[in-house]
PDB file of C-alpha atoms in Angstrom:
ATOM      1  CA  MET A   1       0.000   0.000   0.000  1.00  0.00           C
ATOM      2  CA  PHE A   2       2.770   2.423   0.984  1.00  0.00           C
ATOM      3  CA  ARG A   3       4.637   1.757  -2.286  1.00  0.00           C
ATOM      4  CA  SER A   4       1.598   2.486  -4.414  1.00  0.00           C
ATOM      5  CA  ILE A   5       1.011   5.776  -2.578  1.00  0.00           C
ATOM      6  CA  THR A   6       4.676   6.711  -2.981  1.00  0.00           C
ATOM      7  CA  LYS A   7       4.648   5.874  -6.718  1.00  0.00           C
ATOM      8  CA  SER A   8       1.455   7.845  -7.201  1.00  0.00           C
ATOM      9  CA  LEU A   9       2.900  10.811  -5.336  1.00  0.00           C
ATOM     10  CA  LEU A  10       6.124  10.716  -7.361  1.00  0.00           C
ATOM     11  CA  LYS A  11       4.172  10.649 -10.630  1.00  0.00           C
ATOM     12  CA  THR A  12       2.160  13.643  -9.465  1.00  0.00           C
ATOM     13  CA  LEU A  13       5.266  15.558  -8.443  1.00  0.00           C
ATOM     14  CA  LYS A  14       6.922  14.876 -11.812  1.00  0.00           C
ATOM     15  CA  SER A  15       3.908  16.261 -13.646  1.00  0.00           C
ATOM     16  CA  VAL A  16       3.760  19.487 -11.610  1.00  0.00           C
ATOM     17  CA  SER A  17       5.567  22.377 -13.243  1.00  0.00           C
ATOM     18  CA  TYR A  18       7.799  24.479 -11.042  1.00  0.00           C
ATOM     19  CA  ARG A  19       8.922  28.019 -11.612  1.00  0.00           C
ATOM     20  CA  GLU A  20      12.650  28.389 -11.303  1.00  0.00           C
ATOM     21  CA  ILE A  21      13.735  31.420  -9.312  1.00  0.00           C
ATOM     22  CA  ASN A  22      16.949  32.881 -10.672  1.00  0.00           C
ATOM     23  CA  SER A  23      17.464  35.988  -8.579  1.00  0.00           C
ATOM     24  CA  SER A  24      16.683  37.585  -5.264  1.00  0.00           C
ATOM     25  CA  ALA A  25      14.455  40.070  -7.125  1.00  0.00           C
ATOM     26  CA  ASP A  26      11.733  37.414  -6.952  1.00  0.00           C
ATOM     27  CA  ASP A  27      11.633  37.558  -3.151  1.00  0.00           C
ATOM     28  CA  ILE A  28       8.578  39.152  -1.584  1.00  0.00           C
ATOM     29  CA  ASN A  29       8.620  41.047   1.691  1.00  0.00           C
ATOM     30  CA  GLN A  30       5.227  42.755   1.880  1.00  0.00           C
ATOM     31  CA  ILE A  31       2.989  43.270   4.909  1.00  0.00           C
ATOM     32  CA  VAL A  32      -0.513  44.727   5.144  1.00  0.00           C
ATOM     33  CA  LEU A  33      -1.881  45.402   8.622  1.00  0.00           C
ATOM     34  CA  LEU A  34      -5.264  46.821   9.604  1.00  0.00           C
ATOM     35  CA  GLY A  35      -5.559  47.367  13.323  1.00  0.00           C
ATOM     36  CA  ARG A  36      -5.853  49.820  16.176  1.00  0.00           C
ATOM     37  CA  VAL A  37      -3.166  52.152  17.463  1.00  0.00           C
ATOM     38  CA  ASN A  38      -1.948  51.047  20.871  1.00  0.00           C
ATOM     39  CA  SER A  39       0.872  53.519  21.362  1.00  0.00           C
ATOM     40  CA  ILE A  40       2.565  56.185  19.294  1.00  0.00           C
ATOM     41  CA  HIS A  41       5.910  57.898  19.911  1.00  0.00           C
ATOM     42  CA  LEU A  42       7.320  60.722  17.793  1.00  0.00           C
ATOM     43  CA  THR A  43      11.092  61.105  17.940  1.00  0.00           C
ATOM     44  CA  GLU A  44      12.730  64.154  16.404  1.00  0.00           C
ATOM     45  CA  ASN A  45      16.264  65.458  16.554  1.00  0.00           C
ATOM     46  CA  SER A  46      18.278  67.736  14.293  1.00  0.00           C
ATOM     47  CA  ASP A  47      18.896  65.277  11.467  1.00  0.00           C
ATOM     48  CA  LYS A  48      16.423  62.415  11.949  1.00  0.00           C
ATOM     49  CA  ALA A  49      12.758  61.960  12.723  1.00  0.00           C
ATOM     50  CA  TYR A  50      10.642  58.861  13.001  1.00  0.00           C
ATOM     51  CA  VAL A  51       7.446  57.594  14.583  1.00  0.00           C
ATOM     52  CA  SER A  52       7.107  54.267  16.350  1.00  0.00           C
ATOM     53  CA  ILE A  53       3.577  52.885  16.470  1.00  0.00           C
ATOM     54  CA  GLY A  54       2.321  49.987  18.548  1.00  0.00           C
ATOM     55  CA  LEU A  55      -0.445  48.394  16.454  1.00  0.00           C
ATOM     56  CA  THR A  56      -2.898  45.748  17.699  1.00  0.00           C
ATOM     57  CA  THR A  57      -4.547  43.385  15.212  1.00  0.00           C
ATOM     58  CA  LYS A  58      -7.293  40.856  15.861  1.00  0.00           C
ATOM     59  CA  ASN A  59      -7.587  37.391  14.332  1.00  0.00           C
ATOM     60  CA  THR A  60     -10.991  35.707  14.603  1.00  0.00           C
ATOM     61  CA  TYR A  61     -11.211  31.982  13.973  1.00  0.00           C
ATOM     62  CA  LYS A  62     -13.795  29.237  14.249  1.00  0.00           C
ATOM     63  CA  THR A  63     -13.600  26.764  17.114  1.00  0.00           C
ATOM     64  CA  SER A  64     -15.721  23.769  18.038  1.00  0.00           C
ATOM     65  CA  SER A  65     -17.706  25.940  20.457  1.00  0.00           C
ATOM     66  CA  GLY A  66     -18.177  28.945  18.144  1.00  0.00           C
ATOM     67  CA  TYR A  67     -15.736  31.712  17.360  1.00  0.00           C
ATOM     68  CA  SER A  68     -12.716  32.921  19.255  1.00  0.00           C
ATOM     69  CA  SER A  69     -10.287  35.802  18.850  1.00  0.00           C
ATOM     70  CA  SER A  70      -6.604  36.308  19.437  1.00  0.00           C
ATOM     71  CA  TYR A  71      -4.663  39.541  19.366  1.00  0.00           C
ATOM     72  CA  ALA A  72      -1.222  40.280  17.941  1.00  0.00           C
ATOM     73  CA  TYR A  73       0.966  43.263  18.717  1.00  0.00           C
ATOM     74  CA  HIS A  74       3.179  44.824  16.057  1.00  0.00           C
ATOM     75  CA  ASN A  75       5.932  47.429  16.225  1.00  0.00           C
ATOM     76  CA  VAL A  76       5.666  49.707  13.189  1.00  0.00           C
ATOM     77  CA  TYR A  77       8.206  52.393  12.297  1.00  0.00           C
ATOM     78  CA  VAL A  78       7.524  55.353  10.006  1.00  0.00           C
ATOM     79  CA  PHE A  79      10.551  57.199   8.599  1.00  0.00           C
ATOM     80  CA  THR A  80       9.146  59.168   5.624  1.00  0.00           C
ATOM     81  CA  SER A  81       8.365  62.792   6.537  1.00  0.00           C
ATOM     82  CA  SER A  82       5.080  62.881   4.589  1.00  0.00           C
ATOM     83  CA  LEU A  83       3.901  59.757   6.439  1.00  0.00           C
ATOM     84  CA  ILE A  84       5.064  61.156   9.772  1.00  0.00           C
ATOM     85  CA  ASN A  85       2.800  64.163   9.191  1.00  0.00           C
ATOM     86  CA  LYS A  86      -0.131  61.785   8.565  1.00  0.00           C
ATOM     87  CA  VAL A  87       0.295  59.869  11.814  1.00  0.00           C
ATOM     88  CA  ARG A  88       1.511  62.499  14.269  1.00  0.00           C
ATOM     89  CA  HIS A  89      -2.046  63.305  15.450  1.00  0.00           C
ATOM     90  CA  LEU A  90      -3.276  59.736  15.863  1.00  0.00           C
ATOM     91  CA  ILE A  91      -4.342  58.618  19.306  1.00  0.00           C
ATOM     92  CA  LYS A  92      -4.728  55.272  21.050  1.00  0.00           C
ATOM     93  CA  GLY A  93      -7.671  53.327  19.614  1.00  0.00           C
ATOM     94  CA  ASP A  94      -7.620  54.897  16.118  1.00  0.00           C
ATOM     95  CA  ARG A  95      -7.905  52.397  13.261  1.00  0.00           C
ATOM     96  CA  LEU A  96      -4.973  52.367  10.878  1.00  0.00           C
ATOM     97  CA  CYS A  97      -4.060  50.511   7.682  1.00  0.00           C
ATOM     98  CA  ILE A  98      -0.352  50.095   7.031  1.00  0.00           C
ATOM     99  CA  THR A  99       1.531  48.548   4.146  1.00  0.00           C
ATOM    100  CA  GLY A 100       5.216  47.971   4.532  1.00  0.00           C
ATOM    101  CA  TYR A 101       7.892  45.346   4.911  1.00  0.00           C
ATOM    102  CA  LEU A 102       9.356  43.247   7.702  1.00  0.00           C
ATOM    103  CA  THR A 103      12.698  44.426   9.062  1.00  0.00           C
ATOM    104  CA  SER A 104      14.977  43.336  11.870  1.00  0.00           C
ATOM    105  CA  TYR A 105      17.702  44.920  13.938  1.00  0.00           C
ATOM    106  CA  LYS A 106      19.962  43.901  16.781  1.00  0.00           C
ATOM    107  CA  GLY A 107      19.021  45.498  20.104  1.00  0.00           C
ATOM    108  CA  GLY A 108      21.446  46.801  22.687  1.00  0.00           C
ATOM    109  CA  ASP A 109      21.193  43.481  24.534  1.00  0.00           C
ATOM    110  CA  GLY A 110      22.293  41.531  21.443  1.00  0.00           C
ATOM    111  CA  GLN A 111      18.812  40.139  20.766  1.00  0.00           C
ATOM    112  CA  TRP A 112      17.270  40.450  17.319  1.00  0.00           C
ATOM    113  CA  ARG A 113      14.102  42.564  17.125  1.00  0.00           C
ATOM    114  CA  PHE A 114      11.527  42.378  14.361  1.00  0.00           C
ATOM    115  CA  CYS A 115       9.321  45.231  13.255  1.00  0.00           C
ATOM    116  CA  VAL A 116       7.454  46.614  10.262  1.00  0.00           C
ATOM    117  CA  THR A 117       8.746  49.609   8.302  1.00  0.00           C
ATOM    118  CA  ALA A 118       5.800  51.458   6.775  1.00  0.00           C
ATOM    119  CA  ASN A 119       5.591  52.383   3.084  1.00  0.00           C
ATOM    120  CA  THR A 120       2.013  53.710   3.268  1.00  0.00           C
ATOM    121  CA  VAL A 121      -0.146  54.719   6.205  1.00  0.00           C
ATOM    122  CA  SER A 122      -3.901  55.292   5.952  1.00  0.00           C
ATOM    123  CA  PRO A 123      -6.188  56.220   8.833  1.00  0.00           C
ATOM    124  CA  TYR A 124      -9.248  53.987   8.458  1.00  0.00           C
ATOM    125  CA  ALA A 125     -12.786  55.404   8.508  1.00  0.00           C
ATOM    126  CA  ILE A 126     -16.162  54.407   7.079  1.00  0.00           C
ATOM    127  CA  GLN A 127     -17.581  56.820   4.538  1.00  0.00           C
ATOM    128  CA  SER A 128     -21.336  56.939   4.085  1.00  0.00           C
ATOM    129  CA  ARG A 129     -23.485  59.096   1.849  1.00  0.00           C
ATOM    130  CA  GLU A 130     -26.751  60.576   3.104  1.00  0.00           C
ATOM    131  CA  HIS A 131     -29.232  61.486   0.387  1.00  0.00           C
ATOM    132  CA  ASP A 132     -30.751  64.931   1.011  1.00  0.00           C
ATOM    133  CA  GLY A 133     -33.919  64.291  -1.024  1.00  0.00           C
ATOM    134  CA  ASP A 134     -33.139  66.013  -4.311  1.00  0.00           C
ATOM    135  CA  ASP A 135     -31.094  65.052  -7.357  1.00  0.00           C
ATOM    136  CA  ASP A 136     -28.697  67.995  -7.451  1.00  0.00           C
ATOM    137  CA  GLY A 137     -25.676  65.873  -6.492  1.00  0.00           C
ATOM    138  CA  ASP A 138     -24.922  67.655  -3.226  1.00  0.00           C
ATOM    139  CA  ASP A 139     -25.571  64.704  -0.932  1.00  0.00           C
ATOM    140  CA  VAL A 140     -23.958  64.846   2.489  1.00  0.00           C
ATOM    141  CA  ILE A 141     -20.906  62.643   2.945  1.00  0.00           C
ATOM    142  CA  ARG A 142     -20.416  61.552   6.536  1.00  0.00           C
ATOM    143  CA  ILE A 143     -17.221  59.921   7.734  1.00  0.00           C
ATOM    144  CA  GLU A 144     -17.358  57.896  10.943  1.00  0.00           C
ATOM    145  CA  GLU A 145     -14.939  55.781  12.868  1.00  0.00           C
ATOM    146  CA  ASP A 146     -15.367  52.110  12.072  1.00  0.00           C
ATOM    147  CA  ASP A 147     -17.735  50.554  14.642  1.00  0.00           C
ATOM    148  CA  ILE A 148     -17.655  47.005  13.303  1.00  0.00           C
ATOM    149  CA  ASP A 149     -16.317  45.649  16.587  1.00  0.00           C
ATOM    150  CA  ASP A 150     -18.583  46.469  19.520  1.00  0.00           C
ATOM    151  CA  GLU A 151     -16.495  44.562  22.026  1.00  0.00           C
ATOM    152  CA  LYS A 152     -14.236  46.477  24.353  1.00  0.00           C
ATOM    153  CA  VAL A 153     -10.580  45.557  24.035  1.00  0.00           C
ATOM    154  CA  ASP A 154      -7.758  46.545  26.331  1.00  0.00           C
ATOM    155  CA  TYR A 155      -5.077  47.682  23.899  1.00  0.00           C
ATOM    156  CA  LYS A 156      -2.283  47.655  26.448  1.00  0.00           C
ATOM    157  CA  MET A 157       0.588  45.705  25.011  1.00  0.00           C
ATOM    158  CA  PRO A 158       2.445  43.076  27.027  1.00  0.00           C
ATOM    159  CA  PRO A 159       5.601  44.520  28.649  1.00  0.00           C
ATOM    160  CA  SER A 160       7.882  42.657  26.244  1.00  0.00           C
ATOM    161  CA  TYR A 161       6.277  44.503  23.318  1.00  0.00           C
ATOM    162  CA  GLU A 162       6.226  48.009  24.797  1.00  0.00           C
ATOM    163  CA  VAL A 163       7.848  50.468  22.415  1.00  0.00           C
ATOM    164  CA  GLN A 164      10.369  52.473  24.376  1.00  0.00           C
ATOM    165  CA  VAL A 165      12.554  55.176  22.942  1.00  0.00           C
ATOM    166  CA  ASN A 166      15.598  56.079  24.964  1.00  0.00           C
ATOM    167  CA  SER A 167      16.318  59.666  25.960  1.00  0.00           C
ATOM    168  CA  ASN A 168      18.954  60.111  23.230  1.00  0.00           C
ATOM    169  CA  ASN A 169      16.248  59.912  20.518  1.00  0.00           C
ATOM    170  CA  THR A 170      18.157  57.322  18.526  1.00  0.00           C
ATOM    171  CA  TYR A 171      16.959  55.080  15.738  1.00  0.00           C
ATOM    172  CA  PRO A 172      15.477  51.619  16.373  1.00  0.00           C
ATOM    173  CA  GLU A 173      18.761  49.778  15.969  1.00  0.00           C
ATOM    174  CA  ASP A 174      20.010  51.706  18.999  1.00  0.00           C
ATOM    175  CA  ILE A 175      16.929  51.202  21.179  1.00  0.00           C
ATOM    176  CA  ASP A 176      17.356  49.219  24.374  1.00  0.00           C
ATOM    177  CA  LYS A 177      14.193  47.384  25.342  1.00  0.00           C
ATOM    178  CA  LYS A 178      13.787  46.555  28.984  1.00  0.00           C
TER     179      LYS A 178
END
């Protein structure tokens, strides 16, 4: 029985076409996160500025007894000045969509840290149109915060994920996490 399964599997594998990857240009490092701001820290000095954002995302999955949720905490760094201006007024609990890439750096304690470097940052809101009764095209557009989740969530990150910037306002590779 085992031999027939193995032969069948080998025949299948031989018939599958594979794409040969010739260069590192085919690698993909792309992240899209939609979550709530947990913490935000703006660091500015004479030659560098960046924002570190603690972002909380929720994953809902089906279990035998219904549905359950788990939360993940992400460290996101924003280095582009135009993006910094977009996020500098965000507060804890705001919804945010970020696209970027995964990066890593060695902390002051020698441990590797992983974070997301943002390419785009978009505050997330629901836009609805209220018809004012006539057909002149001047309907009222109302933008509201997304209220899809009615449950209350404590967005405090575990201590190991707290984003801490030292008093020297240095870049993430120089940050010591306690």
